Amino acid sequence: MAGGGANIIASNRRKNLAGPSGWAGLLANGRIFAIAVFASLGGLLYGYNQGVFSGVLNMYSFDQRMKSAVDDAGTRGWLVAILELGAWLGVLLTGYLADKLSRKYTIVLAVIVFCIGVVVQTAAFAPSSIYGGRFVTGLGIGSLSMAVPLYNAELAPPEVRGSLVALQQLAITFGIMVSFWIDYGTNYIGGTGQGQSEASWRVSLALQLVPAAILGVGILFMPFSPRWLVNNGRDDEALQVLSRARRLPPDSDLVQIEFLEIKAQYLFENETAALKYPDLQDGSFKSNFKLGLYDYLSLLRSRSLFYRVAVGSLTMFFQQWTGVNAILYYAPFIFKDLGLVGNSNSLLATGVVGIAMFLATIPAVIWVDQAGRKPILVSGAFLMAACHIIVAVLSGLYSDSWETHRAAGWAACALVWVFAMGFGYSWGPCSWILVAEIWPLSIRGKGVSIAASSNWMNNFIVGQVTPTMMNNLGFGTFVFFGAFSFLGGLFVMFLVPETKGLSLEEMDEVFGSVGMAAGEHERFLEIEKRIGLDAYNDPDPNRASSVEDHKEDVEKV
């Protein structure tokens, strides 16, 4: 929770000292930008794994080796969806691990689990190994999907936080794009028919180990999250991380205000927990386990926290029911249904999906902190809905006669590419930004895990039901996803608050904690005064930025 008073005044002071957003802000925060780019290798693994299997499923040699699982729509759905089931479990476990081990070491653990799953898949000679390997890989992918945006969000200054978290989605789309074209290339190993070598799909799967190893080793040399350090009583380290990240001395106003805001919220939540649960403050495993359980329960009992659970979980629900992963997982089959003849042609068209989505994500990274989350999400939802409905109309009219209506077939394919672009600039990055930034410090890991688990459970359902929907509903599948895309736009328009430019500590005011009980409000003000945050009073929120005044500070570092 966050209170008004000195915190709001100090926040005004911090905003006046803060740098620009957008591309200029990324360059001004070059050190954090570089760390976030590296950490987002986790997103590349996530995206590569999503994209690579759509091509593998379509390869002749894989079909012959795993024929019993590939040729049936139900078991083919399980081959895809078992990864999402593992990811759902992985992201739930990560809520505790990210708070206990640190965001950084959780990423290391996730990479190890991921690599074990990839090795099992690469060496597979039966469907059971693919099922087991994809489930284990999913555990690692789910953990990375939560830990990386959380790590980036907690390192980032407010003015570029959206851009840095959006790097996760850019890395995901880059991984998808690369995987599609690697599939297209390895599909020719030994030929595309009966002579095709099993290396065509084993190489595609094994290549994931390279970026995974780089991430697992390299993240050990990256800083801890300053917010996690404060939460674990390592204040001096947190101050040094903020100082190096902002390229300002530790005693500069901007670093001090940001550090003290984090510290104030940590103390307030700790003291609140001590008042609520005085018998669980002995530090034992049993007491800490109960406190963690009560943290999860608080997400349902507190109106403000439950609102965040609803926003995070429903945002991820609608993200998946746009049908994006139906497109990514089954794109070669979809393009065949839209009239593209030949395995190579459908893989080629699938590769264009990856390029379109990747290129569309780049503007989101640069401008999301200027345009805001809501306008981007709403426009993307309505664009995707329109694409689905028009493809449904074209499919309904010409699905039995694509050969004589080639223009209509190519128009439908082009709309799938436009859909990919619509997702790439909107729901891809912005949903993860929201999920990473809306939670209080004390339960941030757990809150992100709940919302991200919604992503993976719905991802699992989409992957499981899409082959059956395509077989039984035909063009109705596009109508279905179009309707949910439209509903997602309405949900954001009317029920999701705008969060651009706010510190992670200011989110509480946006989500309704500003009206906290008088006693809590007074206690928060007392904490701010106790730690000296009130010394940075600056009641004018509109005063010109003082960045120029602090060039001397930058030169000191």
PDB file of N, CA, C and O in Angstrom, residues 139-169:
ATOM      1  N   LEU A 139       8.277 -26.335 -17.505  1.00  0.00           N
ATOM      2  CA  LEU A 139       8.563 -25.855 -16.154  1.00  0.00           C
ATOM      3  C   LEU A 139       9.564 -24.703 -16.195  1.00  0.00           C
ATOM      4  O   LEU A 139       9.389 -23.680 -15.521  1.00  0.00           O
ATOM      5  N   GLY A 140      10.616 -24.875 -17.001  1.00  0.00           N
ATOM      6  CA  GLY A 140      11.619 -23.825 -17.118  1.00  0.00           C
ATOM      7  C   GLY A 140      11.102 -22.598 -17.837  1.00  0.00           C
ATOM      8  O   GLY A 140      11.360 -21.462 -17.419  1.00  0.00           O
ATOM      9  N   ILE A 141      10.353 -22.803 -18.918  1.00  0.00           N
ATOM     10  CA  ILE A 141       9.811 -21.685 -19.700  1.00  0.00           C
ATOM     11  C   ILE A 141       8.839 -20.858 -18.858  1.00  0.00           C
ATOM     12  O   ILE A 141       8.862 -19.622 -18.883  1.00  0.00           O
ATOM     13  N   GLY A 142       7.974 -21.525 -18.110  1.00  0.00           N
ATOM     14  CA  GLY A 142       7.020 -20.810 -17.266  1.00  0.00           C
ATOM     15  C   GLY A 142       7.728 -19.965 -16.224  1.00  0.00           C
ATOM     16  O   GLY A 142       7.351 -18.811 -15.970  1.00  0.00           O
ATOM     17  N   SER A 143       8.763 -20.529 -15.625  1.00  0.00           N
ATOM     18  CA  SER A 143       9.527 -19.790 -14.627  1.00  0.00           C
ATOM     19  C   SER A 143      10.207 -18.569 -15.246  1.00  0.00           C
ATOM     20  O   SER A 143      10.179 -17.467 -14.682  1.00  0.00           O
ATOM     21  N   LEU A 144      10.798 -18.742 -16.424  1.00  0.00           N
ATOM     22  CA  LEU A 144      11.454 -17.619 -17.096  1.00  0.00           C
ATOM     23  C   LEU A 144      10.451 -16.553 -17.510  1.00  0.00           C
ATOM     24  O   LEU A 144      10.744 -15.353 -17.451  1.00  0.00           O
ATOM     25  N   SER A 145       9.261 -16.979 -17.930  1.00  0.00           N
ATOM     26  CA  SER A 145       8.258 -16.015 -18.394  1.00  0.00           C
ATOM     27  C   SER A 145       7.818 -15.079 -17.278  1.00  0.00           C
ATOM     28  O   SER A 145       7.352 -13.965 -17.540  1.00  0.00           O
ATOM     29  N   MET A 146       7.961 -15.515 -16.034  1.00  0.00           N
ATOM     30  CA  MET A 146       7.614 -14.666 -14.905  1.00  0.00           C
ATOM     31  C   MET A 146       8.832 -13.939 -14.352  1.00  0.00           C
ATOM     32  O   MET A 146       8.799 -12.741 -14.089  1.00  0.00           O
ATOM     33  N   ALA A 147       9.951 -14.660 -14.190  1.00  0.00           N
ATOM     34  CA  ALA A 147      11.109 -14.096 -13.507  1.00  0.00           C
ATOM     35  C   ALA A 147      11.779 -12.985 -14.312  1.00  0.00           C
ATOM     36  O   ALA A 147      12.233 -11.984 -13.744  1.00  0.00           O
ATOM     37  N   VAL A 148      11.841 -13.121 -15.640  1.00  0.00           N
ATOM     38  CA  VAL A 148      12.546 -12.120 -16.452  1.00  0.00           C
ATOM     39  C   VAL A 148      11.827 -10.770 -16.466  1.00  0.00           C
ATOM     40  O   VAL A 148      12.453  -9.735 -16.186  1.00  0.00           O
ATOM     41  N   PRO A 149      10.511 -10.698 -16.787  1.00  0.00           N
ATOM     42  CA  PRO A 149       9.864  -9.377 -16.725  1.00  0.00           C
ATOM     43  C   PRO A 149       9.838  -8.791 -15.321  1.00  0.00           C
ATOM     44  O   PRO A 149       9.908  -7.567 -15.155  1.00  0.00           O
ATOM     45  N   LEU A 150       9.753  -9.638 -14.297  1.00  0.00           N
ATOM     46  CA  LEU A 150       9.801  -9.150 -12.922  1.00  0.00           C
ATOM     47  C   LEU A 150      11.156  -8.529 -12.625  1.00  0.00           C
ATOM     48  O   LEU A 150      11.248  -7.434 -12.041  1.00  0.00           O
ATOM     49  N   TYR A 151      12.217  -9.194 -13.029  1.00  0.00           N
ATOM     50  CA  TYR A 151      13.584  -8.691 -12.837  1.00  0.00           C
ATOM     51  C   TYR A 151      13.777  -7.369 -13.576  1.00  0.00           C
ATOM     52  O   TYR A 151      14.280  -6.387 -13.017  1.00  0.00           O
ATOM     53  N   ASN A 152      13.342  -7.312 -14.833  1.00  0.00           N
ATOM     54  CA  ASN A 152      13.490  -6.083 -15.609  1.00  0.00           C
ATOM     55  C   ASN A 152      12.684  -4.929 -15.013  1.00  0.00           C
ATOM     56  O   ASN A 152      13.140  -3.787 -14.964  1.00  0.00           O
ATOM     57  N   ALA A 153      11.457  -5.223 -14.562  1.00  0.00           N
ATOM     58  CA  ALA A 153      10.599  -4.179 -14.003  1.00  0.00           C
ATOM     59  C   ALA A 153      11.196  -3.587 -12.734  1.00  0.00           C
ATOM     60  O   ALA A 153      11.112  -2.376 -12.494  1.00  0.00           O
ATOM     61  N   GLU A 154      11.818  -4.424 -11.919  1.00  0.00           N
ATOM     62  CA  GLU A 154      12.336  -3.956 -10.641  1.00  0.00           C
ATOM     63  C   GLU A 154      13.681  -3.239 -10.772  1.00  0.00           C
ATOM     64  O   GLU A 154      14.086  -2.520  -9.862  1.00  0.00           O
ATOM     65  N   LEU A 155      14.361  -3.426 -11.880  1.00  0.00           N
ATOM     66  CA  LEU A 155      15.595  -2.683 -12.122  1.00  0.00           C
ATOM     67  C   LEU A 155      15.337  -1.349 -12.820  1.00  0.00           C
ATOM     68  O   LEU A 155      16.153  -0.439 -12.758  1.00  0.00           O
ATOM     69  N   ALA A 156      14.187  -1.239 -13.478  1.00  0.00           N
ATOM     70  CA  ALA A 156      13.956  -0.117 -14.394  1.00  0.00           C
ATOM     71  C   ALA A 156      13.453   1.127 -13.671  1.00  0.00           C
ATOM     72  O   ALA A 156      12.620   1.026 -12.771  1.00  0.00           O
ATOM     73  N   PRO A 157      13.907   2.322 -14.089  1.00  0.00           N
ATOM     74  CA  PRO A 157      13.280   3.569 -13.620  1.00  0.00           C
ATOM     75  C   PRO A 157      11.899   3.707 -14.250  1.00  0.00           C
ATOM     76  O   PRO A 157      11.648   3.180 -15.345  1.00  0.00           O
ATOM     77  N   PRO A 158      10.969   4.410 -13.586  1.00  0.00           N
ATOM     78  CA  PRO A 158       9.583   4.466 -14.073  1.00  0.00           C
ATOM     79  C   PRO A 158       9.438   4.964 -15.504  1.00  0.00           C
ATOM     80  O   PRO A 158       8.580   4.483 -16.244  1.00  0.00           O
ATOM     81  N   GLU A 159      10.290   5.916 -15.912  1.00  0.00           N
ATOM     82  CA  GLU A 159      10.090   6.541 -17.225  1.00  0.00           C
ATOM     83  C   GLU A 159      10.391   5.607 -18.393  1.00  0.00           C
ATOM     84  O   GLU A 159       9.984   5.864 -19.522  1.00  0.00           O
ATOM     85  N   VAL A 160      11.122   4.492 -18.149  1.00  0.00           N
ATOM     86  CA  VAL A 160      11.388   3.541 -19.232  1.00  0.00           C
ATOM     87  C   VAL A 160      11.031   2.114 -18.833  1.00  0.00           C
ATOM     88  O   VAL A 160      11.401   1.168 -19.525  1.00  0.00           O
ATOM     89  N   ARG A 161      10.305   1.962 -17.742  1.00  0.00           N
ATOM     90  CA  ARG A 161       9.989   0.606 -17.288  1.00  0.00           C
ATOM     91  C   ARG A 161       9.193  -0.174 -18.331  1.00  0.00           C
ATOM     92  O   ARG A 161       9.452  -1.343 -18.605  1.00  0.00           O
ATOM     93  N   GLY A 162       8.201   0.474 -18.935  1.00  0.00           N
ATOM     94  CA  GLY A 162       7.399  -0.208 -19.942  1.00  0.00           C
ATOM     95  C   GLY A 162       8.256  -0.680 -21.106  1.00  0.00           C
ATOM     96  O   GLY A 162       8.106  -1.808 -21.589  1.00  0.00           O
ATOM     97  N   SER A 163       9.167   0.170 -21.548  1.00  0.00           N
ATOM     98  CA  SER A 163      10.039  -0.202 -22.667  1.00  0.00           C
ATOM     99  C   SER A 163      10.936  -1.384 -22.307  1.00  0.00           C
ATOM    100  O   SER A 163      11.129  -2.303 -23.113  1.00  0.00           O
ATOM    101  N   LEU A 164      11.484  -1.374 -21.086  1.00  0.00           N
ATOM    102  CA  LEU A 164      12.398  -2.445 -20.702  1.00  0.00           C
ATOM    103  C   LEU A 164      11.666  -3.766 -20.498  1.00  0.00           C
ATOM    104  O   LEU A 164      12.188  -4.824 -20.853  1.00  0.00           O
ATOM    105  N   VAL A 165      10.472  -3.721 -19.937  1.00  0.00           N
ATOM    106  CA  VAL A 165       9.696  -4.956 -19.798  1.00  0.00           C
ATOM    107  C   VAL A 165       9.240  -5.440 -21.169  1.00  0.00           C
ATOM    108  O   VAL A 165       9.168  -6.642 -21.433  1.00  0.00           O
ATOM    109  N   ALA A 166       8.942  -4.499 -22.073  1.00  0.00           N
ATOM    110  CA  ALA A 166       8.526  -4.871 -23.430  1.00  0.00           C
ATOM    111  C   ALA A 166       9.643  -5.572 -24.190  1.00  0.00           C
ATOM    112  O   ALA A 166       9.372  -6.278 -25.172  1.00  0.00           O
ATOM    113  N   LEU A 167      10.893  -5.398 -23.752  1.00  0.00           N
ATOM    114  CA  LEU A 167      11.988  -6.139 -24.376  1.00  0.00           C
ATOM    115  C   LEU A 167      11.760  -7.638 -24.278  1.00  0.00           C
ATOM    116  O   LEU A 167      12.202  -8.402 -25.146  1.00  0.00           O
ATOM    117  N   GLN A 168      11.091  -8.083 -23.217  1.00  0.00           N
ATOM    118  CA  GLN A 168      10.756  -9.500 -23.077  1.00  0.00           C
ATOM    119  C   GLN A 168       9.935  -9.967 -24.274  1.00  0.00           C
ATOM    120  O   GLN A 168      10.206 -11.008 -24.870  1.00  0.00           O
ATOM    121  N   GLN A 169       8.913  -9.188 -24.646  1.00  0.00           N
ATOM    122  CA  GLN A 169       8.087  -9.575 -25.782  1.00  0.00           C
ATOM    123  C   GLN A 169       8.849  -9.460 -27.092  1.00  0.00           C
ATOM    124  O   GLN A 169       8.666 -10.269 -28.001  1.00  0.00           O
TER     125      GLN A 169
END
